[in-house]
Structures are given as C-alpha cells and as structure tokens.
CSV table of C-alpha atoms in Angstrom, one decimal:
chain,number,residue,atom,x,y,z
A,9,MET,CA,-61.8,8.7,-54.9
A,10,GLN,CA,-61.9,5.4,-56.8
A,11,LYS,CA,-62.1,1.8,-55.5
A,12,ILE,CA,-59.2,-0.4,-56.6
A,13,THR,CA,-60.0,-3.6,-54.6
A,14,GLU,CA,-62.5,-4.5,-51.9
A,15,ASN,CA,-60.6,-2.5,-49.2
A,16,ILE,CA,-58.2,-0.2,-51.2
A,17,TYR,CA,-59.1,3.2,-52.6
A,18,TYR,CA,-57.3,5.8,-54.7
A,19,VAL,CA,-57.4,9.2,-53.0
A,20,GLY,CA,-54.7,11.0,-55.0
A,21,VAL,CA,-54.9,14.2,-57.0
A,22,ASN,CA,-53.8,15.6,-60.4
A,23,ASP,CA,-51.5,18.6,-61.1
A,24,ARG,CA,-52.2,20.1,-64.5
A,25,ASN,CA,-50.6,23.5,-63.8
A,26,LYS,CA,-47.0,22.8,-62.9
A,27,SER,CA,-44.8,23.3,-65.9
A,28,LEU,CA,-41.6,21.7,-64.5
A,29,PHE,CA,-41.4,18.7,-62.2
A,30,GLU,CA,-38.8,19.3,-59.5
A,31,GLY,CA,-38.1,22.6,-61.3
A,32,LEU,CA,-36.3,20.6,-64.0
A,33,TRP,CA,-38.5,18.2,-66.1
A,34,PRO,CA,-41.2,19.4,-68.5
A,35,LEU,CA,-44.8,18.2,-67.8
A,36,PRO,CA,-46.6,18.5,-71.1
A,37,TYR,CA,-49.4,16.1,-69.8
A,38,GLY,CA,-49.3,17.1,-66.1
A,39,VAL,CA,-48.5,14.8,-63.3
A,40,SER,CA,-50.5,12.9,-60.6
A,41,TYR,CA,-49.7,12.6,-56.9
A,42,ASN,CA,-51.1,9.3,-55.9
A,43,SER,CA,-52.1,8.3,-52.4
A,44,TYR,CA,-54.1,5.3,-51.3
A,45,LEU,CA,-56.4,4.4,-48.4
A,46,ILE,CA,-57.0,0.9,-46.9
A,47,ASP,CA,-60.3,0.7,-45.2
A,48,ASP,CA,-60.1,-2.1,-42.7
A,49,GLU,CA,-60.6,-2.5,-38.9
A,50,LYS,CA,-57.7,0.0,-38.8
A,51,VAL,CA,-57.7,2.7,-41.5
A,52,CYS,CA,-54.3,3.2,-43.2
A,53,LEU,CA,-53.2,5.9,-45.7
A,54,ILE,CA,-50.3,5.1,-48.0
A,55,ASP,CA,-48.2,8.2,-48.7
A,56,THR,CA,-49.7,11.7,-49.0
A,57,VAL,CA,-49.8,14.4,-51.8
A,58,GLU,CA,-48.1,17.7,-52.4
A,59,VAL,CA,-49.4,20.2,-49.8
A,60,ASP,CA,-50.9,22.6,-52.4
A,61,PHE,CA,-53.6,20.0,-53.0
A,62,PHE,CA,-54.5,19.2,-49.4
A,63,THR,CA,-58.1,20.5,-49.6
A,64,GLN,CA,-58.9,18.1,-52.5
A,65,TYR,CA,-57.0,15.3,-50.7
A,66,ILE,CA,-58.8,15.5,-47.4
A,67,GLU,CA,-62.1,15.6,-49.3
A,68,HIS,CA,-61.2,12.3,-51.1
A,69,ILE,CA,-60.2,10.7,-47.8
A,70,GLN,CA,-63.5,11.7,-46.0
A,71,GLU,CA,-65.5,10.5,-49.0
A,72,VAL,CA,-64.3,7.0,-48.1
A,73,ILE,CA,-64.3,7.0,-44.3
A,74,GLY,CA,-66.5,9.9,-43.3
A,75,ASP,CA,-65.8,10.9,-39.7
A,76,ARG,CA,-63.7,7.8,-38.9
A,77,PRO,CA,-60.1,8.5,-37.8
A,78,VAL,CA,-57.1,7.4,-39.8
A,79,ASP,CA,-55.0,5.1,-37.6
A,80,TYR,CA,-51.8,4.8,-39.7
A,81,LEU,CA,-49.9,6.6,-42.4
A,82,VAL,CA,-47.3,4.7,-44.3
A,83,ILE,CA,-44.5,6.8,-45.8
A,84,ASN,CA,-42.7,4.9,-48.5
A,85,HIS,CA,-40.8,8.0,-49.8
A,86,MET,CA,-40.0,11.3,-48.2
A,87,GLU,CA,-39.9,13.6,-51.2
A,88,PRO,CA,-42.2,16.5,-50.5
A,89,ASP,CA,-44.6,15.7,-53.4
A,90,HIS,CA,-45.5,12.6,-51.4
A,91,SER,CA,-44.8,13.7,-47.8
A,92,GLY,CA,-45.8,17.3,-48.0
A,93,SER,CA,-49.2,16.8,-46.4
A,94,ILE,CA,-48.0,14.9,-43.3
A,95,ALA,CA,-48.2,17.9,-40.9
A,96,LEU,CA,-51.7,18.8,-42.0
A,97,ILE,CA,-52.8,15.2,-41.8
A,98,LYS,CA,-51.6,15.1,-38.2
A,99,LYS,CA,-53.8,18.2,-37.5
A,100,TYR,CA,-56.8,16.4,-38.8
A,101,TYR,CA,-55.9,13.0,-37.2
A,102,PRO,CA,-53.8,13.8,-34.1
A,103,ASN,CA,-53.6,10.2,-33.0
A,104,ILE,CA,-52.4,8.9,-36.3
A,105,GLN,CA,-49.2,6.7,-36.2
A,106,ILE,CA,-46.7,7.4,-39.0
A,107,ILE,CA,-45.0,4.3,-40.2
A,108,GLY,CA,-41.5,4.4,-41.8
A,109,ASN,CA,-38.0,3.3,-41.4
A,110,LYS,CA,-35.2,4.9,-39.5
A,111,LYS,CA,-34.1,7.1,-42.4
A,112,THR,CA,-37.7,8.1,-43.0
A,113,PHE,CA,-37.9,9.7,-39.6
A,114,GLN,CA,-34.5,11.4,-39.8
A,115,MET,CA,-35.8,13.2,-42.9
A,116,MET,CA,-39.3,13.8,-41.5
A,117,GLU,CA,-37.8,15.7,-38.6
A,118,GLY,CA,-35.7,17.7,-40.9
A,119,PHE,CA,-38.5,18.6,-43.3
A,120,TYR,CA,-41.4,19.0,-40.9
A,121,GLY,CA,-40.1,18.9,-37.4
A,122,ILE,CA,-42.2,15.9,-36.6
A,123,THR,CA,-40.7,13.4,-34.1
A,124,GLU,CA,-43.7,11.9,-32.2
A,125,GLY,CA,-46.4,9.4,-33.1
A,126,THR,CA,-44.1,7.2,-35.2
A,127,LEU,CA,-43.7,3.5,-35.6
A,128,GLU,CA,-40.4,2.3,-37.1
A,129,VAL,CA,-40.3,-0.7,-39.3
A,130,LYS,CA,-37.4,-2.8,-40.6
A,131,ASN,CA,-37.1,-4.9,-43.8
A,132,GLY,CA,-39.5,-7.8,-43.5
A,133,ASP,CA,-41.6,-6.4,-40.7
A,134,SER,CA,-45.4,-6.6,-40.9
A,135,LEU,CA,-48.5,-4.9,-39.4
A,136,ALA,CA,-52.0,-6.3,-39.2
A,137,LEU,CA,-54.9,-3.9,-40.0
A,138,GLY,CA,-57.7,-6.5,-39.6
A,139,LYS,CA,-58.4,-8.5,-42.6
A,140,GLN,CA,-55.3,-7.1,-44.3
A,141,THR,CA,-51.7,-7.3,-43.3
A,142,LEU,CA,-49.0,-4.9,-44.5
A,143,ASN,CA,-45.5,-6.2,-45.2
A,144,PHE,CA,-42.6,-3.8,-45.6
A,145,VAL,CA,-39.6,-4.2,-47.9
A,146,LEU,CA,-36.8,-1.7,-47.8
A,147,THR,CA,-35.6,-0.6,-51.2
A,148,PRO,CA,-32.8,2.0,-50.5
A,149,MET,CA,-31.7,4.3,-53.3
A,150,VAL,CA,-34.7,3.7,-55.5
A,151,HIS,CA,-34.1,6.6,-55.6
A,152,TRP,CA,-33.6,8.1,-52.1
A,153,PRO,CA,-31.9,6.3,-49.2
A,154,GLU,CA,-35.1,5.9,-47.2
A,155,THR,CA,-37.3,4.4,-49.9
A,156,MET,CA,-39.3,1.3,-49.2
A,157,VAL,CA,-42.4,-0.5,-50.6
A,158,THR,CA,-45.4,-1.9,-48.9
A,159,LEU,CA,-47.2,-5.1,-49.8
A,160,CYS,CA,-50.9,-5.6,-48.9
A,161,GLY,CA,-51.7,-9.1,-50.1
A,162,THR,CA,-51.2,-9.0,-53.9
A,163,THR,CA,-51.1,-5.2,-54.0
A,164,LEU,CA,-47.8,-3.4,-54.1
A,165,PHE,CA,-47.5,0.2,-53.0
A,166,SER,CA,-44.3,1.0,-54.8
A,167,GLY,CA,-43.5,4.6,-54.1
A,168,ASP,CA,-41.9,6.3,-57.0
A,169,ALA,CA,-40.9,3.0,-58.6
A,170,PHE,CA,-43.0,2.1,-61.6
A,171,GLY,CA,-44.3,5.7,-61.8
A,172,CYS,CA,-44.4,8.0,-64.7
A,173,PHE,CA,-45.2,11.5,-65.8
A,174,GLY,CA,-48.8,12.4,-66.9
A,175,ALA,CA,-52.0,13.3,-65.1
A,176,LEU,CA,-54.8,10.8,-64.9
A,177,ASN,CA,-57.6,11.8,-67.2
A,178,GLY,CA,-60.6,10.2,-65.5
A,179,GLY,CA,-59.5,6.6,-65.2
A,180,ILE,CA,-57.1,5.4,-62.5
A,181,ILE,CA,-56.5,1.8,-63.3
A,182,ASP,CA,-54.7,0.9,-66.5
A,183,ALA,CA,-57.5,-1.3,-67.7
A,184,GLN,CA,-59.8,1.7,-67.8
A,185,ILE,CA,-57.6,3.9,-69.9
A,186,ASN,CA,-55.5,4.1,-73.1
A,187,CYS,CA,-52.0,3.9,-71.8
A,188,ASP,CA,-50.2,4.7,-75.1
A,189,SER,CA,-49.1,8.2,-73.8
A,190,PHE,CA,-47.6,6.8,-70.6
A,191,TRP,CA,-44.9,4.4,-72.0
A,192,LEU,CA,-42.4,7.0,-73.2
A,193,GLU,CA,-43.2,9.2,-70.2
A,194,MET,CA,-42.4,6.3,-68.0
A,195,GLU,CA,-39.0,5.9,-69.7
A,196,ARG,CA,-38.4,9.7,-69.5
A,197,TYR,CA,-39.4,9.6,-65.8
A,198,TYR,CA,-37.1,6.6,-65.1
A,199,SER,CA,-34.1,7.8,-67.1
A,200,ASN,CA,-34.1,11.3,-65.6
A,201,ILE,CA,-35.1,10.7,-62.0
A,202,VAL,CA,-34.2,7.1,-61.2
A,203,GLY,CA,-31.7,6.3,-63.9
A,204,LYS,CA,-28.5,6.7,-62.0
A,205,TYR,CA,-29.5,4.0,-59.6
A,206,GLY,CA,-29.7,0.9,-61.8
A,207,THR,CA,-28.0,-1.5,-59.3
A,208,PRO,CA,-30.4,-0.5,-56.4
A,209,VAL,CA,-33.4,-1.0,-58.8
A,210,GLN,CA,-32.1,-4.5,-59.7
A,211,ASN,CA,-31.7,-5.3,-56.0
A,212,ALA,CA,-35.3,-4.2,-55.4
A,213,LEU,CA,-36.6,-6.3,-58.3
A,214,LYS,CA,-34.9,-9.3,-57.0
A,215,LYS,CA,-36.5,-8.8,-53.6
A,216,LEU,CA,-39.9,-8.8,-55.2
A,217,ALA,CA,-39.3,-11.4,-57.9
A,218,ASP,CA,-41.3,-14.2,-56.2
A,219,VAL,CA,-44.2,-12.0,-55.1
A,220,LYS,CA,-47.5,-12.5,-56.9
A,221,LEU,CA,-48.9,-9.1,-57.8
A,222,ASP,CA,-52.3,-8.1,-59.0
A,223,TYR,CA,-51.9,-4.4,-58.6
A,224,ILE,CA,-48.9,-2.0,-58.5
A,225,CYS,CA,-49.9,1.3,-56.9
A,226,ALA,CA,-47.2,3.8,-57.7
A,227,THR,CA,-47.1,7.4,-56.5
A,228,HIS,CA,-47.3,8.9,-60.1
A,229,GLY,CA,-49.3,7.6,-63.1
A,230,PRO,CA,-51.8,4.8,-63.5
A,231,VAL,CA,-52.4,1.9,-61.1
A,232,TRP,CA,-51.0,-1.0,-63.0
A,233,HIS,CA,-53.1,-4.2,-63.3
A,234,GLU,CA,-53.3,-5.4,-66.9
A,235,HIS,CA,-49.8,-4.2,-67.8
A,236,ILE,CA,-47.8,-5.3,-64.7
A,237,GLN,CA,-45.4,-7.6,-66.6
A,238,LYS,CA,-44.7,-4.9,-69.2
A,239,VAL,CA,-44.0,-2.3,-66.5
A,240,ILE,CA,-41.7,-4.6,-64.6
A,241,ALA,CA,-39.9,-5.5,-67.9
A,242,ILE,CA,-39.3,-1.8,-68.6
A,243,TYR,CA,-37.7,-1.2,-65.3
A,244,ASP,CA,-35.7,-4.4,-65.6
A,245,ARG,CA,-34.4,-3.4,-69.0
A,246,LEU,CA,-33.6,0.2,-68.1
A,247,SER,CA,-31.9,-0.7,-64.9
A,248,LYS,CA,-29.7,-3.1,-66.7
A,249,TYR,CA,-28.8,-0.4,-69.3
A,250,GLU,CA,-30.0,-2.6,-72.1
A,251,THR,CA,-30.6,-0.8,-75.3
A,252,GLU,CA,-32.0,-1.2,-78.8
A,253,PRO,CA,-29.7,-0.9,-81.9
A,254,GLY,CA,-30.6,2.8,-82.6
A,255,LEU,CA,-28.8,6.1,-82.7
A,256,VAL,CA,-29.2,9.4,-81.0
A,257,ILE,CA,-27.5,12.3,-82.8
A,258,CYS,CA,-27.5,15.6,-80.9
A,259,TYR,CA,-25.8,18.8,-81.8
A,260,GLY,CA,-25.4,22.4,-80.9
A,261,THR,CA,-25.2,25.0,-83.6
A,262,MET,CA,-24.9,28.8,-83.9
A,263,TYR,CA,-25.0,29.5,-87.6
A,264,GLY,CA,-26.1,26.1,-89.0
A,265,ASN,CA,-22.7,24.5,-90.0
A,266,THR,CA,-22.7,21.9,-87.2
A,267,GLU,CA,-26.3,21.2,-87.9
A,268,ARG,CA,-25.6,20.5,-91.6
A,269,ALA,CA,-22.9,18.0,-90.4
A,270,ALA,CA,-25.4,16.3,-88.2
A,271,GLU,CA,-27.8,15.9,-91.1
A,272,VAL,CA,-25.0,14.3,-93.2
A,273,ILE,CA,-24.1,11.9,-90.4
A,274,ALA,CA,-27.8,10.9,-90.0
A,275,ARG,CA,-28.3,10.3,-93.7
A,276,ALA,CA,-25.2,8.1,-93.9
A,277,ALA,CA,-26.2,6.0,-90.9
A,278,SER,CA,-29.7,5.6,-92.4
A,279,GLU,CA,-28.3,4.5,-95.7
A,280,ALA,CA,-26.1,2.0,-93.9
A,281,GLY,CA,-29.2,0.4,-92.4
A,282,VAL,CA,-30.0,2.0,-89.0
A,283,LYS,CA,-33.7,2.5,-88.8
A,284,ASN,CA,-34.0,4.0,-85.3
A,285,ILE,CA,-32.4,7.4,-85.6
A,286,VAL,CA,-33.4,10.5,-83.6
A,287,VAL,CA,-31.7,13.9,-84.2
A,288,TYR,CA,-31.9,16.7,-81.6
A,289,ASN,CA,-30.8,20.3,-81.4
A,290,VAL,CA,-29.5,20.5,-77.8
A,291,SER,CA,-30.6,24.2,-77.6
A,292,LYS,CA,-34.2,23.5,-78.6
A,293,THR,CA,-35.1,20.1,-77.2
A,294,HIS,CA,-35.3,19.8,-73.4
A,295,HIS,CA,-32.5,17.5,-72.4
A,296,SER,CA,-34.8,15.1,-70.5
A,297,TYR,CA,-36.1,13.8,-73.9
A,298,ILE,CA,-32.5,13.4,-75.2
A,299,ILE,CA,-31.5,11.5,-72.0
A,300,ARG,CA,-34.6,9.3,-72.3
A,301,ASP,CA,-33.5,8.3,-75.8
A,302,VAL,CA,-29.9,7.8,-74.8
A,303,PHE,CA,-31.2,5.2,-72.4
A,304,ARG,CA,-33.2,3.6,-75.3
A,305,TYR,CA,-30.6,3.5,-78.0
A,306,LYS,CA,-27.0,2.2,-77.9
A,307,GLY,CA,-25.4,4.6,-80.3
A,308,LEU,CA,-24.7,8.3,-79.5
A,309,ILE,CA,-23.1,10.9,-81.8
A,310,VAL,CA,-22.6,14.4,-80.4
A,311,GLY,CA,-21.3,17.5,-82.1
A,312,ALA,CA,-21.0,21.2,-81.3
A,313,PRO,CA,-19.0,24.3,-82.1
A,314,THR,CA,-16.2,25.8,-80.1
A,315,TYR,CA,-17.5,28.7,-78.1
A,316,ASN,CA,-15.3,31.2,-76.2
A,317,THR,CA,-12.4,28.7,-76.6
A,318,ALA,CA,-14.4,26.0,-74.9
A,319,LEU,CA,-17.2,23.7,-75.7
A,320,TYR,CA,-20.6,25.1,-76.7
A,321,HIS,CA,-22.5,25.6,-73.5
A,322,GLU,CA,-25.6,23.5,-74.1
A,323,MET,CA,-23.5,20.5,-75.2
A,324,ASP,CA,-21.3,20.9,-72.2
A,325,VAL,CA,-24.4,20.8,-70.0
A,326,LEU,CA,-25.8,17.7,-71.8
A,327,LEU,CA,-22.5,15.8,-71.4
A,328,SER,CA,-22.4,16.7,-67.7
A,329,GLU,CA,-26.0,15.4,-67.3
A,330,LEU,CA,-25.2,12.1,-69.1
A,331,ALA,CA,-22.1,11.7,-66.9
A,332,GLY,CA,-24.2,12.3,-63.8
A,333,LYS,CA,-26.7,9.6,-64.8
A,334,ASP,CA,-23.9,7.1,-65.0
A,335,ILE,CA,-25.4,5.5,-68.2
A,336,LYS,CA,-23.4,2.5,-69.2
A,337,ASN,CA,-22.8,0.3,-72.3
A,338,HIS,CA,-22.9,2.9,-75.1
A,339,LEU,CA,-21.1,3.7,-78.3
A,340,LEU,CA,-19.9,7.3,-78.9
A,341,GLY,CA,-18.9,9.2,-82.0
A,342,TRP,CA,-18.3,13.0,-82.1
A,343,PHE,CA,-17.7,15.9,-84.3
A,344,GLY,CA,-17.2,19.7,-83.9
A,345,SER,CA,-16.6,22.9,-85.7
A,346,TYR,CA,-14.8,26.2,-85.1
A,347,GLY,CA,-14.4,29.6,-86.6
A,348,TRP,CA,-10.9,30.6,-85.4
A,349,ALA,CA,-9.9,28.4,-82.4
A,350,SER,CA,-10.4,24.6,-82.3
A,351,LYS,CA,-11.6,23.3,-78.9
A,352,ALA,CA,-14.9,21.4,-79.3
A,353,VAL,CA,-13.6,18.1,-80.6
A,354,SER,CA,-10.9,17.8,-77.9
A,355,GLU,CA,-13.3,18.8,-75.2
A,356,ILE,CA,-15.8,16.1,-76.2
A,357,ALA,CA,-13.0,13.6,-76.2
A,358,ARG,CA,-12.0,14.7,-72.7
A,359,TRP,CA,-15.5,14.3,-71.4
A,360,ASN,CA,-15.5,10.7,-72.7
A,361,GLU,CA,-12.1,9.8,-71.4
A,362,GLU,CA,-12.7,11.3,-67.9
A,363,LYS,CA,-16.4,10.8,-67.3
A,364,LEU,CA,-18.5,8.9,-69.8
A,365,HIS,CA,-16.2,6.0,-70.7
A,366,TYR,CA,-18.2,5.0,-73.8
A,367,GLU,CA,-16.7,2.9,-76.6
A,368,PRO,CA,-15.4,5.4,-79.2
A,369,VAL,CA,-16.6,4.7,-82.8
A,370,GLY,CA,-15.2,6.1,-86.0
A,371,GLU,CA,-12.9,9.1,-86.4
A,372,PRO,CA,-13.9,12.4,-84.9
A,373,VAL,CA,-14.6,15.1,-87.5
A,374,GLU,CA,-13.4,18.6,-87.0
A,375,ILE,CA,-14.9,21.3,-89.3
A,376,LYS,CA,-13.2,24.6,-89.8
A,377,GLN,CA,-15.8,27.3,-90.5
A,378,SER,CA,-18.0,25.2,-92.8
A,379,LEU,CA,-18.4,21.8,-94.5
A,380,THR,CA,-16.0,21.0,-97.3
A,381,PRO,CA,-16.1,18.0,-99.6
A,382,GLU,CA,-13.4,16.5,-97.4
A,383,THR,CA,-15.2,17.0,-94.1
A,384,LYS,CA,-18.5,16.0,-95.6
A,385,ALA,CA,-16.9,12.7,-96.6
A,386,GLN,CA,-15.6,12.3,-93.0
A,387,CYS,CA,-19.1,12.9,-91.6
A,388,GLU,CA,-20.4,10.2,-93.9
A,389,ALA,CA,-17.7,7.9,-92.8
A,390,LEU,CA,-18.6,8.6,-89.1
A,391,GLY,CA,-22.2,7.7,-89.8
A,392,ARG,CA,-21.3,4.5,-91.6
A,393,ALA,CA,-18.9,3.5,-88.8
A,394,MET,CA,-21.6,3.9,-86.2
A,395,ALA,CA,-24.1,2.0,-88.3
A,396,GLU,CA,-21.6,-0.9,-88.8
A,397,LYS,CA,-21.0,-1.1,-85.1
A,398,LEU,CA,-24.7,-1.0,-84.2
A,399,LEU,CA,-25.7,-3.6,-86.7
A,400,SER,CA,-22.8,-6.0,-86.3
C-alpha cells in the first residue's frame, strides 16, 4: 500500500515469477498488476489484480480501510490480469457495486458468471463518492472493446493505456524511482499489445486532450507524475506510426550464409550514414523486441533462406506478426538464399504485396548457396539504397 494523493492509495502487487506475459511476451523485469483505492465517504476500488495474488491484494486493501466495506469497484478493463479477483472481492464485500459499461458486463458474465450488483455507466457519466467525483470516458479498442478510463479530479485511472512491463522495485510513483528501464519496456508493451489499434488510441488521446492531469495511474508500471508529458508523447508518436530514421535488419540463417549477407548490408548502411541500426537473428531474439524496434525505426530489411521450398519458418512467423500489427509507413528491403530451390525472395515479396504494403527500397538480393563477389556487391547496394532513402 502507498498513498498517492490525499484520498488515493496504490494497492497493487508485483509478479516476479511469470516468464511470459499472456503466454507470449518475455518479462525479464517482471510485471506489476496495479489496483487503486479511493478512501472517501464511499470507498471505491479501481480495477483488481490477477487472482493468484489475491491474498496480498486483500491485505493491502484492509491496510487502508480496516474493516470498512468497499462500496464500489470500477472495472476499466476486463482482461483477467485486472479483473481476475472480482469474484473473490464480491465474497469479501457482498454488497459491492461493480461499475462498468455495457460491454464490461457482457464479458464479466462470460468470464465469471456475475450478473448482479452492477451499475452501468456510459461515456460522460459521473459518480459522486463524497469529496471526490468519478467521471467515466469510454475508450473502445484501447485495446479491447470494453475499455474505458476513469477520472478523479486531476488523476486518471487509465487501464492498460500508458502501462509498461516491469515490476515496481519499492517505489510506485515515477518521482521516487529511476525510470530508465521503463521507457523501452513501455514501447515494447505498446507495440506488441496495443500497437494494432493506433486509430482508437488517437481517438482516446483527443478525448483527454483538454484534461489537466497530475497523475496517470495505469494498470502496469509506475504511477506517472513527473513524466506525464513524456508518456503521452510516446503514445501519441507510436499511435501515429511516427518513426526515427533508423534501420532494423533481421535475418534467419541455418549455416551462416544469410547472416553474412546481413552483416554486409548493415556495414554498407552504416558507411552511408545511418547511425541507428539494429541487427537481429529471428531465431535467437524474441520477436517482441524486433517488433518494438520496427515501431521505432522507419527502415526494415529482412532476409532468410528457403526452407522446404518455402520461407524459413521464423521469418514467416515474424512477417505474419508484423502484418497482424498493421504497422504503417515503413520502407522495406529484402534478400534471401537457397541451396537448391529458390523461394525465400519471392515469398517475402508476396508478403509485402499482399499484407505489409511497405514501400520497396533497392533491389532484392538472391544468394545461391553462399556469397559471391557479385551478390556481396548487391547486398552493399541494398544497404546504400536504404540509407539514401532514410536520410533523404
């Protein structure tokens, strides 16, 4: 438990044991499940935590209010890492009223079989707690259809918006901690979980544009206070698909030939003036980090061998993931290799034509068996062409 403002307390928990968030995304620094309690004439919880941590959670709540009942529970987002404790909270506080929108309650019945003790709100509705009044703003598809945010004066309870990976190591509010480790984890969180929904994020930002905010209380990561403008700027940039003039080169390789081509391309792009270059082996680096950097940098060059007369599996998966994120406004170059049947280069081209729709740059390079002086020169030309486009 930690006090945020006169009436608002943090009652969330840390998860340092889970290795994959949603069974997909690595958690090298853990993750927090943030819940908040407003102690007023009426006591109100904002979101809950993953059910495995309920014992800690109820202790945090009772540390603030003792034996007083909880009158309201606001559910901004129904994913089970935030709604998973609803059924147990109702057992502790049977008269609690659960506040959400119409789609919230459709999901709550499906997940937990709960249909009673609910109070439906619509966009713009408010609820008085005593000294404090809650105002509800619906933000559909940031990143589920039922998502909403709740305002309490100049404090915004934002659900998953403005959240990030990483457990909280003692401090809760950004002013109390070194936030350096959170910025790239915020971008990785956004790009992999929220990234497909840039237009709904922009719509939500417009709804909140004129609201004065002193605190943003997200459901993952620090409570934002000193860095509010930076956090909003990150979400604004990513949801507009704005990028820096950098380059992501990612490759698959079986015996090192495609990898050597990637190194040649990277060197040529660097010599041509590109400073921000990251190179990834798609079979070694988790794709969430690659996707994060594709959101950051405008240029992308991909390469892989032919495998079983098709595209190398991990590259095929990555291209599918990129297409699923609907990432816009990128430049794409590509290369491939084969031992006895050529397919990789044409398959990457097909992915771009049918799904990615990025602007092609340079001439694709096809390598038979291993690099030759001719194909090495073609790789250098591809790197230079991308550099020229990025720096123009």
